[in-house]
Amino acid sequence: MISNSNKSVVASADTSSLSQTTALNDSSTRYSTYPTSWRRPAVFFPNRWLRWGLWLLAAIWFYLAISTIDVNWVRVAEGIERGWRFIKGFLTPDFTSRWNDISTGLVESLTMTLTSTVAGVVLSVPVGIGAARNVAPTAIYYACRFIITVSRSLQEIIIAILFVAMFGFGPFAGFLTLSFATIGFLAKLLAEDIEDIDESQTEAVRATGASWLQLINYAVQPQVMPRLIGLSLYRLDINFRESAVIGIVGAGGIGATLNTAIDRYEFDSAGAILLIIIFIVMIAEYTSGFVRKWVQ
Amino acid sequence: MLDVSNISKIYAAGDKALDNVSFSVPAGQVVGLIGPSGAGKSTLIRCVNRLVEPTSGSISLAGKTITGLSSGELRSVRRRIGMIFQEYALVERLTVMENVLSGRLGYVSFWRSFTRRYPAADVQQAFALLDRVGLIDHASKRADALSGGQRQRVGIARALEQNPELLLIDEPTASLDPKTSRQIMRLLIEICRERQLPAIINIHDVVLAKQFTERLIGLKAGRIVFDGAPTELSETVLTTIYGEEDWKTLDSDMEAA
């Protein structure tokens, strides 16, 4: 079969390539019946007038919206001056005069970040598995999705305000806030990764008579582990950045120090704090990139 | 050994994948399941270990009815049925040894499997099987470091590690080159002979099917349209299964192979 059909294929290929060359020479006559232009069909609104009309409408709306914003130019000028002072402080950062406050805040923030990430990851793994449609029963799936939705719909600052009101000022409220936020973030992304795994590997493990836990351990975990580690490291640096934000509403850490510095118009100390934050986030970024490559 | 009677499968979307399929496989027989894509071959073998739930009909293995079992009982039946897959379906990030040992998952506790502390006899058998398929030196490598043919050998070792009473083999050669395909088919047949193991092999390649199996079942649109010895597979039968085509060339190719 192979030898026979191959011969005929080769033969026909030869003749067709010959006719191709002749065709190329007088393509004008040969292809004259085909159209010479082609346009990609419009995806949304095939009617050209409607399409341009909608663009025009959007432009008008945008213009009207902009014109309702009330700008006080005197205040803007003042603000630019303040901004400049801030930048000057930023360019001459003062690490020394408030160093005690800064180092305390920093240690608090780093403690808060690490503990909340670990707690968040530990809690988000079961929630994430439960929120993956392909491995969880329907009832559990909806329960876990609900937890994720609640965690994700509340912004960190709002949760921080709540926890500060409940447990008082300080890093404990911050720890709870960040753990809670980590669950929503990590469980959602983990669940999505589990839903994307190669089902044939799951099927093969299921076919051996494996139990549900064994299935998770043998077929799911190896497939999602690198991503889980990568996401956890990413969340570690998000939590550090967030710890600076929630400190402003009283949840402790470097954010509280930063807030105090700004309140006192000590922009040089604030600049120092911002530089430290940038530096730490950069370290986290490079390390996580390295670790992610390593765990593949 | 295996009795399939009046199995039908209608998917949720309404497609009728299997229509009243009945056949039985005696001990030690290797059956080739042929038919065009979408004929229901994959569905049929997955109904046997209930990876796909049949809509109606019953299946029994060595006298034990498989259909209608609770999930705990189903696990203990599944571990008696080894399965080999088209794209090998190894867990790629696990080692070769872990993949082979996963054949024992139905037998060991979660804790043992989680800590990878399998009973000594299981580990010994896994080494013996890896030796049998020629991969004993690769035991500690990750599965994704192996070539296609090697991966399929690991897949075979995993299925055998279950000490199965039946093998379900889904397109074992579909992603392999012609030479490796023949080697894998030869290995599978040898192993079935050695162990008197009945097997159902889904196979696209009619030439391979005729060469290696002792009985062929032709499936078309969810129905059995042929059941007989490979020698009975005439041009007329092939036309019934696959439709009109020039089938004469198939035999000359067989002689060449």
Coordinates of C-alpha atoms in Angstrom, one line a residue:
Chain A
M1 CA 0.0 0.0 0.0
I2 CA 2.7 2.4 1.0
S3 CA 4.9 1.7 -2.0
N4 CA 2.0 1.8 -4.5
S5 CA 0.3 5.0 -3.3
N6 CA 3.7 6.7 -2.8
K7 CA 4.6 6.2 -6.4
S8 CA 1.3 7.7 -7.6
V9 CA 1.7 10.6 -5.1
V10 CA 5.2 11.4 -6.3
A11 CA 4.1 11.2 -9.9
S12 CA 1.1 13.5 -9.5
A13 CA 3.3 15.9 -7.5
D14 CA 5.7 16.1 -10.4
T15 CA 3.1 16.9 -12.9
S16 CA 1.3 19.4 -10.6
S17 CA 4.6 21.3 -9.9
L18 CA 5.1 21.5 -13.6
S19 CA 1.7 23.0 -14.2
Q20 CA 2.3 25.3 -11.2
T21 CA 5.3 26.9 -12.9
T22 CA 3.5 27.5 -16.1
A23 CA 0.6 28.8 -14.1
L24 CA 2.8 31.3 -12.3
N25 CA 3.9 32.7 -15.6
D26 CA 0.5 33.7 -16.7
S27 CA -1.3 33.9 -13.4
S28 CA -3.3 36.9 -14.6
T29 CA -5.3 34.8 -17.0
R30 CA -5.4 31.7 -14.9
Y31 CA -6.7 33.2 -11.6
S32 CA -8.7 36.1 -13.2
T33 CA -12.0 34.7 -11.9
Y34 CA -10.9 35.0 -8.2
P35 CA -11.3 38.3 -6.2
T36 CA -8.1 40.3 -5.7
S37 CA -8.9 41.7 -2.2
W38 CA -10.0 40.3 1.1
R39 CA -11.0 42.0 4.3
R40 CA -11.3 40.5 7.7
P41 CA -15.0 40.4 8.6
A42 CA -16.0 42.7 11.4
V43 CA -16.3 40.9 14.7
F44 CA -19.0 42.9 16.4
F45 CA -20.9 45.3 14.2
P46 CA -21.0 44.4 10.6
N47 CA -22.8 47.6 9.7
R48 CA -20.1 50.3 9.0
W49 CA -22.4 53.3 9.9
L50 CA -23.4 51.7 13.2
R51 CA -19.8 51.0 14.0
W52 CA -18.6 54.5 13.4
G53 CA -21.7 55.9 15.1
L54 CA -20.8 54.0 18.2
W55 CA -17.2 55.3 18.2
L56 CA -18.6 58.8 17.9
L57 CA -21.0 58.2 20.7
A58 CA -18.2 56.9 22.9
A59 CA -16.0 59.9 22.1
I60 CA -18.8 62.3 23.1
W61 CA -19.5 60.4 26.3
F62 CA -15.8 60.5 27.2
Y63 CA -15.6 64.3 26.5
L64 CA -18.7 64.9 28.7
A65 CA -17.4 62.8 31.4
I66 CA -14.0 64.6 31.4
S67 CA -15.7 68.0 31.5
T68 CA -17.6 67.1 34.7
I69 CA -14.4 66.6 36.6
D70 CA -13.9 69.8 38.7
V71 CA -10.2 70.8 38.7
N72 CA -9.0 73.4 41.1
W73 CA -5.8 74.6 39.3
V74 CA -4.6 76.6 42.3
R75 CA -4.7 73.5 44.4
V76 CA -3.0 71.5 41.7
A77 CA -0.1 74.1 41.7
E78 CA 0.2 73.8 45.4
G79 CA 0.1 70.0 45.2
I80 CA 2.9 70.0 42.6
E81 CA 5.0 72.0 45.0
R82 CA 4.3 69.5 47.8
G83 CA 5.0 66.7 45.4
W84 CA 8.3 68.3 44.6
R85 CA 9.2 68.4 48.3
F86 CA 8.2 64.8 48.6
I87 CA 10.5 63.9 45.6
K88 CA 13.3 65.9 47.2
G89 CA 12.9 63.9 50.4
F90 CA 12.8 60.8 48.4
L91 CA 16.0 61.7 46.6
T92 CA 17.7 62.4 50.0
P93 CA 16.4 59.5 52.0
D94 CA 17.1 59.6 55.7
F95 CA 17.6 56.1 57.1
T96 CA 19.2 57.1 60.4
S97 CA 17.1 59.6 62.4
R98 CA 14.0 57.3 62.5
W99 CA 15.9 54.0 62.2
N100 CA 14.4 52.5 65.3
D101 CA 10.8 53.0 64.1
I102 CA 11.7 51.8 60.7
S103 CA 13.4 48.6 61.8
T104 CA 10.6 47.8 64.3
G105 CA 8.1 48.3 61.5
L106 CA 10.1 46.3 59.1
V107 CA 10.5 43.3 61.4
E108 CA 6.8 43.5 62.2
S109 CA 5.9 43.6 58.5
L110 CA 8.2 40.7 57.5
T111 CA 6.9 38.6 60.4
M112 CA 3.3 39.4 59.4
T113 CA 4.1 38.6 55.7
L114 CA 5.7 35.3 56.4
T115 CA 3.2 34.0 58.9
S116 CA 0.2 35.1 57.0
T117 CA 1.5 33.6 53.7
V118 CA 2.2 30.3 55.4
A119 CA -1.2 30.2 57.1
G120 CA -2.9 31.4 53.9
V121 CA -1.2 28.7 51.8
V122 CA -2.0 26.0 54.2
L123 CA -5.7 27.0 54.3
S124 CA -6.0 27.7 50.6
V125 CA -4.8 24.2 49.5
P126 CA -8.0 22.4 50.7
V127 CA -10.2 25.3 49.6
G128 CA -8.5 25.3 46.2
I129 CA -8.9 21.5 45.8
G130 CA -12.5 21.8 46.8
A131 CA -13.1 24.6 44.3
A132 CA -11.9 22.6 41.4
R133 CA -14.9 21.2 39.5
N134 CA -13.0 18.2 38.1
V135 CA -12.0 16.7 41.5
A136 CA -14.6 18.0 44.0
P137 CA -18.3 17.0 44.5
T138 CA -20.8 19.7 43.6
A139 CA -21.8 20.7 47.1
I140 CA -18.2 21.2 48.3
Y141 CA -17.4 22.9 45.0
Y142 CA -20.1 25.6 45.7
A143 CA -19.1 26.0 49.3
C144 CA -15.4 26.5 48.4
R145 CA -16.3 28.9 45.6
F146 CA -18.3 30.9 48.1
I147 CA -15.4 31.2 50.5
I148 CA -13.2 32.4 47.6
T149 CA -15.8 34.9 46.4
V150 CA -16.2 36.4 49.9
S151 CA -12.4 36.6 50.4
R152 CA -11.9 38.2 47.0
S153 CA -14.7 40.6 47.0
L154 CA -13.5 42.3 50.2
Q155 CA -10.5 44.5 49.6
E156 CA -7.6 44.1 52.0
I157 CA -8.1 47.6 53.5
I158 CA -11.7 46.9 54.3
I159 CA -10.9 43.6 56.0
A160 CA -8.1 45.3 57.9
I161 CA -10.4 48.0 59.2
L162 CA -12.8 45.2 60.3
F163 CA -10.0 43.2 62.0
V164 CA -8.5 46.3 63.6
A165 CA -11.9 47.1 65.1
M166 CA -12.2 43.5 66.3
F167 CA -8.7 42.8 67.6
G168 CA -7.2 46.2 68.2
F169 CA -4.3 48.0 66.5
G170 CA -1.2 46.0 65.7
P171 CA 0.2 43.2 63.6
F172 CA -2.2 40.5 64.7
A173 CA -5.0 42.3 62.8
G174 CA -2.6 42.5 59.9
F175 CA -1.8 38.8 60.0
L176 CA -5.5 37.9 59.9
T177 CA -6.2 40.3 57.1
L178 CA -3.4 39.0 54.9
S179 CA -4.1 35.3 55.7
F180 CA -7.7 35.9 54.7
A181 CA -6.8 37.7 51.5
T182 CA -4.3 35.0 50.6
I183 CA -7.0 32.3 50.8
G184 CA -9.1 34.0 48.1
F185 CA -6.2 34.7 45.8
L186 CA -4.3 31.4 46.1
A187 CA -7.4 29.1 46.2
K188 CA -8.9 30.6 43.1
L189 CA -5.7 30.3 41.1
L190 CA -4.9 26.8 42.4
A191 CA -8.5 25.7 41.6
E192 CA -8.1 27.0 38.0
D193 CA -4.8 25.2 37.7
I194 CA -6.3 21.9 38.9
E195 CA -9.1 22.3 36.4
D196 CA -6.5 22.7 33.6
I197 CA -4.5 19.5 34.4
D198 CA -4.0 16.8 31.9
E199 CA -7.1 14.5 32.5
S200 CA -5.4 11.5 30.9
Q201 CA -3.0 11.3 33.8
T202 CA -5.8 11.5 36.3
E203 CA -7.7 8.9 34.4
A204 CA -4.7 6.5 34.4
V205 CA -4.3 6.8 38.2
R206 CA -8.1 6.4 38.7
A207 CA -8.0 3.2 36.6
T208 CA -5.6 1.6 39.0
G209 CA -8.3 1.7 41.7
A210 CA -6.8 4.6 43.6
S211 CA -8.8 6.3 46.3
W212 CA -9.7 10.1 46.1
L213 CA -6.8 11.1 48.4
Q214 CA -4.4 8.9 46.4
L215 CA -5.7 10.5 43.2
I216 CA -5.0 13.9 44.5
N217 CA -1.5 12.9 45.7
Y218 CA -0.5 11.0 42.6
A219 CA -2.2 12.6 39.7
V220 CA -3.1 16.2 40.7
Q221 CA -0.3 17.3 43.1
P222 CA 2.6 16.5 40.7
Q223 CA 0.9 18.5 38.0
V224 CA 0.1 21.6 40.0
M225 CA 3.0 21.7 42.4
P226 CA 5.3 24.0 40.4
R227 CA 2.6 26.5 40.0
L228 CA 1.5 26.3 43.6
I229 CA 5.1 27.1 44.7
G230 CA 5.4 30.0 42.2
L231 CA 2.0 31.5 43.3
S232 CA 3.0 31.2 47.0
L233 CA 6.2 33.1 46.4
Y234 CA 4.2 35.7 44.4
R235 CA 1.7 36.0 47.2
L236 CA 4.6 36.4 49.6
D237 CA 5.7 39.6 47.9
I238 CA 2.1 40.8 47.4
N239 CA 1.6 40.3 51.2
F240 CA 4.7 42.3 51.9
R241 CA 3.4 45.2 49.8
E242 CA -0.1 44.9 51.2
S243 CA 1.4 45.0 54.7
A244 CA 2.6 48.5 53.9
V245 CA -0.9 49.5 52.8
I246 CA -2.9 48.0 55.7
G247 CA -0.5 49.5 58.2
I248 CA -2.1 52.8 57.3
V249 CA -5.4 51.8 58.8
G250 CA -3.7 50.5 61.9
A251 CA -2.8 47.0 61.2
G252 CA 0.8 47.5 62.2
G253 CA 4.0 47.0 60.3
I254 CA 6.0 49.2 58.0
G255 CA 2.8 50.8 56.8
A256 CA 2.2 52.3 60.2
T257 CA 5.7 53.7 60.3
L258 CA 5.3 55.2 56.8
N259 CA 2.0 56.7 57.8
T260 CA 3.5 58.3 60.8
A261 CA 6.4 59.7 58.8
I262 CA 4.1 61.2 56.2
D263 CA 1.9 62.7 58.9
R264 CA 4.9 64.4 60.4
Y265 CA 6.0 65.7 57.0
E266 CA 9.2 63.7 57.3
F267 CA 9.4 63.0 53.6
D268 CA 13.1 62.0 53.9
S269 CA 12.2 59.2 56.3
A270 CA 9.2 58.3 54.2
G271 CA 11.5 58.1 51.2
A272 CA 13.8 55.8 53.0
I273 CA 10.9 53.5 53.9
L274 CA 9.7 53.5 50.3
L275 CA 13.2 52.6 49.1
I276 CA 13.4 49.7 51.5
I277 CA 10.0 48.4 50.3
I278 CA 11.1 48.6 46.7
F279 CA 14.4 46.9 47.6
I280 CA 12.6 44.0 49.4
V281 CA 10.0 43.5 46.7
M282 CA 12.9 43.4 44.2
I283 CA 14.7 40.7 46.1
A284 CA 11.5 38.7 46.4
E285 CA 10.9 39.1 42.6
Y286 CA 14.4 37.8 41.7
T287 CA 14.3 34.9 44.2
S288 CA 10.9 33.8 43.1
G289 CA 11.9 33.9 39.4
F290 CA 14.9 31.7 40.3
V291 CA 12.9 29.3 42.4
R292 CA 10.2 28.9 39.8
K293 CA 12.7 27.9 37.2
W294 CA 14.2 25.5 39.6
V295 CA 11.0 23.7 40.6
Q296 CA 9.8 22.9 37.1
Chain B
M1 CA -13.8 -14.3 31.7
L2 CA -15.2 -11.0 30.7
D3 CA -18.9 -10.8 29.7
V4 CA -20.3 -7.7 28.2
S5 CA -24.0 -7.8 27.6
N6 CA -26.3 -5.2 25.9
I7 CA -24.2 -2.3 26.8
S8 CA -25.4 1.1 25.6
K9 CA -24.0 4.5 26.3
I10 CA -25.7 7.8 25.6
Y11 CA -23.7 10.9 26.5
A12 CA -25.3 13.8 28.2
A13 CA -25.2 15.7 24.9
G14 CA -27.4 13.0 23.5
D15 CA -24.8 11.2 21.3
K16 CA -25.4 7.5 21.3
A17 CA -21.8 6.2 21.6
L18 CA -22.7 2.5 22.1
D19 CA -25.8 0.7 21.0
N20 CA -26.5 -2.7 22.6
V21 CA -23.0 -4.1 22.4
S22 CA -22.5 -7.7 23.6
F23 CA -19.5 -9.9 23.5
S24 CA -17.4 -12.0 25.8
V25 CA -13.7 -12.6 26.1
P26 CA -12.4 -16.0 27.3
A27 CA -9.3 -16.3 29.5
G28 CA -6.1 -15.7 27.6
Q29 CA -7.6 -14.3 24.5
V30 CA -6.3 -11.1 22.9
V31 CA -9.1 -9.2 21.1
G32 CA -8.5 -6.3 18.7
L33 CA -11.2 -3.7 18.6
I34 CA -11.2 -1.9 15.3
G35 CA -13.4 0.8 13.8
P36 CA -13.3 4.4 12.5
S37 CA -12.8 7.3 14.8
G38 CA -15.9 8.0 16.8
A39 CA -17.2 4.5 16.5
G40 CA -17.2 4.1 20.3
K41 CA -14.0 2.0 20.8
S42 CA -12.6 4.2 23.6
T43 CA -16.1 4.5 25.2
L44 CA -16.4 0.7 25.1
I45 CA -13.2 -0.2 26.9
R46 CA -13.8 2.6 29.4
C47 CA -17.2 1.2 30.2
V48 CA -15.4 -2.0 31.2
N49 CA -13.7 -0.4 34.2
R50 CA -16.4 2.3 34.5
L51 CA -14.2 5.3 33.8
V52 CA -17.3 5.9 31.6
E53 CA -20.6 4.9 33.2
P54 CA -22.7 2.8 30.8
T55 CA -26.3 4.0 30.4
S56 CA -27.6 0.4 30.3
G57 CA -26.5 -3.2 30.1
S58 CA -24.2 -5.2 32.4
I59 CA -20.6 -6.2 32.5
S60 CA -19.1 -9.0 34.6
L61 CA -15.5 -10.0 35.2
A62 CA -14.9 -13.6 36.3
G63 CA -18.5 -13.9 37.4
K64 CA -18.5 -10.6 39.3
T65 CA -20.9 -7.9 38.0
I66 CA -19.0 -4.6 37.6
T67 CA -22.0 -2.5 36.7
G68 CA -23.9 -1.1 39.7
L69 CA -21.1 -1.5 42.2
S70 CA -20.6 1.1 45.0
S71 CA -17.5 3.3 44.7
G72 CA -15.5 1.2 47.3
E73 CA -16.3 -2.1 45.5
L74 CA -15.6 -0.4 42.2
R75 CA -12.1 0.4 43.3
S76 CA -11.4 -3.2 44.2
V77 CA -12.6 -4.3 40.7
R78 CA -10.6 -1.6 39.0
R79 CA -7.4 -2.8 40.6
R80 CA -7.9 -6.2 38.9
I81 CA -8.1 -4.5 35.5
G82 CA -4.9 -3.0 34.0
M83 CA -5.2 -0.2 31.5
I84 CA -2.7 1.1 29.0
F85 CA -3.2 4.4 27.3
Q86 CA -2.7 6.1 23.9
E87 CA -0.5 9.0 25.0
Y88 CA 1.0 6.8 27.8
A89 CA -0.8 8.9 30.5
L90 CA 2.2 8.6 32.8
V91 CA 2.3 11.2 35.6
E92 CA 5.1 13.1 34.0
R93 CA 6.6 14.8 37.0
L94 CA 6.8 11.5 39.0
T95 CA 9.7 9.1 38.6
V96 CA 9.4 5.9 36.6
M97 CA 9.3 3.9 39.8
E98 CA 6.5 5.9 41.3
N99 CA 4.5 5.5 38.1
V100 CA 5.0 1.7 38.2
L101 CA 4.2 1.6 41.9
S102 CA 1.0 3.6 41.3
G103 CA -0.3 0.3 40.0
R104 CA -0.5 -0.8 43.6
L105 CA -2.6 2.2 44.7
G106 CA -5.8 0.1 44.9
Y107 CA -4.0 -2.3 47.3
V108 CA -2.2 0.0 49.8
S109 CA -3.3 2.5 52.4
F110 CA -3.1 6.2 51.6
W111 CA -0.4 6.7 54.2
R112 CA 1.8 4.1 52.6
S113 CA 1.3 5.5 49.1
F114 CA 1.8 9.1 50.4
T115 CA 5.2 8.3 52.0
R116 CA 6.1 6.0 49.1
R117 CA 6.8 3.1 51.5
Y118 CA 5.3 0.2 49.5
P119 CA 5.4 -3.4 50.8
A120 CA 8.7 -5.1 49.9
A121 CA 7.0 -7.5 47.5
D122 CA 5.4 -4.6 45.5
V123 CA 8.8 -2.9 45.1
Q124 CA 10.4 -6.2 44.1
Q125 CA 7.7 -6.9 41.6
A126 CA 8.1 -3.3 40.2
F127 CA 11.8 -3.8 39.7
A128 CA 11.2 -7.2 38.0
L129 CA 8.6 -5.6 35.7
L130 CA 10.9 -2.8 34.8
D131 CA 13.5 -5.4 34.0
R132 CA 11.0 -7.3 31.9
V133 CA 10.3 -4.2 29.8
G134 CA 14.0 -3.3 29.6
L135 CA 14.0 -0.1 31.7
I136 CA 15.5 -1.2 35.0
D137 CA 18.2 1.4 34.7
H138 CA 15.7 4.2 34.4
A139 CA 13.8 3.5 37.6
S140 CA 14.8 6.8 39.3
K141 CA 14.4 9.0 36.2
R142 CA 11.4 11.3 35.8
A143 CA 8.9 9.9 33.4
D144 CA 9.1 13.0 31.1
A145 CA 12.8 12.3 30.5
L146 CA 11.9 9.1 28.5
S147 CA 11.2 8.6 24.8
G148 CA 7.8 7.6 23.6
G149 CA 8.5 3.9 23.3
Q150 CA 10.1 3.9 26.7
R151 CA 7.1 5.7 28.3
Q152 CA 4.7 3.2 26.8
R153 CA 6.9 0.4 28.4
V154 CA 6.5 2.1 31.7
G155 CA 2.7 2.3 31.1
I156 CA 2.8 -1.5 30.5
A157 CA 4.8 -2.1 33.7
R158 CA 2.3 0.1 35.6
A159 CA -0.7 -1.9 34.3
L160 CA 1.1 -5.3 35.1
E161 CA 2.1 -4.1 38.6
Q162 CA -1.7 -4.3 39.4
N163 CA -1.4 -8.1 38.8
P164 CA -4.4 -7.7 36.5
E165 CA -6.9 -10.3 35.4
L166 CA -7.7 -8.3 32.3
L167 CA -5.8 -5.7 30.2
L168 CA -7.6 -2.8 28.5
I169 CA -5.3 -1.2 25.9
D170 CA -6.4 2.0 24.3
E171 CA -4.5 2.8 21.0
P172 CA -1.1 1.7 22.4
T173 CA 0.7 2.6 19.2
A174 CA -1.1 5.8 18.1
S175 CA 1.8 8.1 19.0
L176 CA 4.7 5.8 18.2
D177 CA 6.7 5.3 15.0
P178 CA 6.1 2.1 12.9
K179 CA 9.1 0.2 14.3
T180 CA 8.4 1.1 18.0
S181 CA 4.7 0.3 17.4
R182 CA 5.6 -3.2 16.3
Q183 CA 8.0 -3.7 19.2
I184 CA 5.3 -2.6 21.7
M185 CA 2.7 -4.8 20.1
R186 CA 5.0 -7.7 20.2
L187 CA 5.8 -7.1 23.9
L188 CA 2.1 -6.8 24.8
I189 CA 1.3 -10.0 23.0
E190 CA 4.2 -11.9 24.6
I191 CA 3.2 -10.7 28.1
C192 CA -0.4 -11.7 27.5
R193 CA 0.8 -15.2 26.4
E194 CA 3.1 -15.5 29.4
R195 CA 0.4 -14.7 31.8
Q196 CA -2.6 -16.2 30.0
L197 CA -4.0 -12.6 30.3
P198 CA -7.0 -11.7 28.3
A199 CA -6.8 -8.3 26.6
I200 CA -8.9 -5.9 24.6
I201 CA -6.8 -3.7 22.3
N202 CA -8.3 -0.6 20.6
I203 CA -6.4 -0.2 17.5
H204 CA -6.5 2.1 14.5
D205 CA -3.9 0.3 12.4
V206 CA -5.7 -2.6 10.7
V207 CA -2.4 -4.1 9.6
L208 CA -1.1 -4.3 13.1
A209 CA -4.4 -5.6 14.4
K210 CA -4.4 -8.5 11.8
Q211 CA -0.8 -9.2 12.5
F212 CA -0.9 -9.4 16.3
T213 CA -4.4 -10.3 17.5
E214 CA -6.3 -13.6 17.4
R215 CA -9.7 -12.1 17.2
L216 CA -11.1 -8.9 15.8
I217 CA -14.2 -7.0 16.7
G218 CA -15.3 -4.3 14.3
L219 CA -17.3 -1.4 15.7
K220 CA -19.2 1.1 13.6
A221 CA -21.4 3.8 15.0
G222 CA -21.6 2.1 18.4
R223 CA -22.6 -1.3 17.0
I224 CA -20.6 -4.5 16.5
V225 CA -20.5 -5.2 12.8
F226 CA -17.8 -7.8 12.7
D227 CA -16.6 -10.4 15.2
G228 CA -14.2 -13.1 14.0
A229 CA -10.7 -14.3 13.2
P230 CA -8.3 -11.8 11.5
T231 CA -8.2 -14.0 8.4
E232 CA -12.0 -13.5 8.0
L233 CA -11.4 -9.7 7.6
S234 CA -12.2 -9.4 3.9
E235 CA -12.5 -6.3 1.8
T236 CA -16.2 -6.5 2.1
V237 CA -16.0 -6.5 5.9
L238 CA -13.5 -3.6 5.9
T239 CA -16.0 -1.7 3.7
T240 CA -18.8 -2.4 6.2
I241 CA -16.6 -1.1 9.1
Y242 CA -14.9 1.8 7.6
G243 CA -16.8 2.6 4.3
E244 CA -15.7 2.5 0.7
E245 CA -12.0 2.5 0.1
D246 CA -9.4 0.6 -1.9
W247 CA -8.6 -2.2 0.5
K248 CA -6.7 -4.4 -1.9
T249 CA -3.4 -2.7 -1.1
L250 CA -3.7 -3.7 2.6
D251 CA -2.7 -7.3 2.0
S252 CA 0.4 -6.5 0.0
D253 CA 1.5 -4.3 2.8
M254 CA 1.0 -7.1 5.3
E255 CA 3.3 -9.3 3.3
A256 CA 5.9 -6.5 3.2
A257 CA 5.7 -6.1 6.9

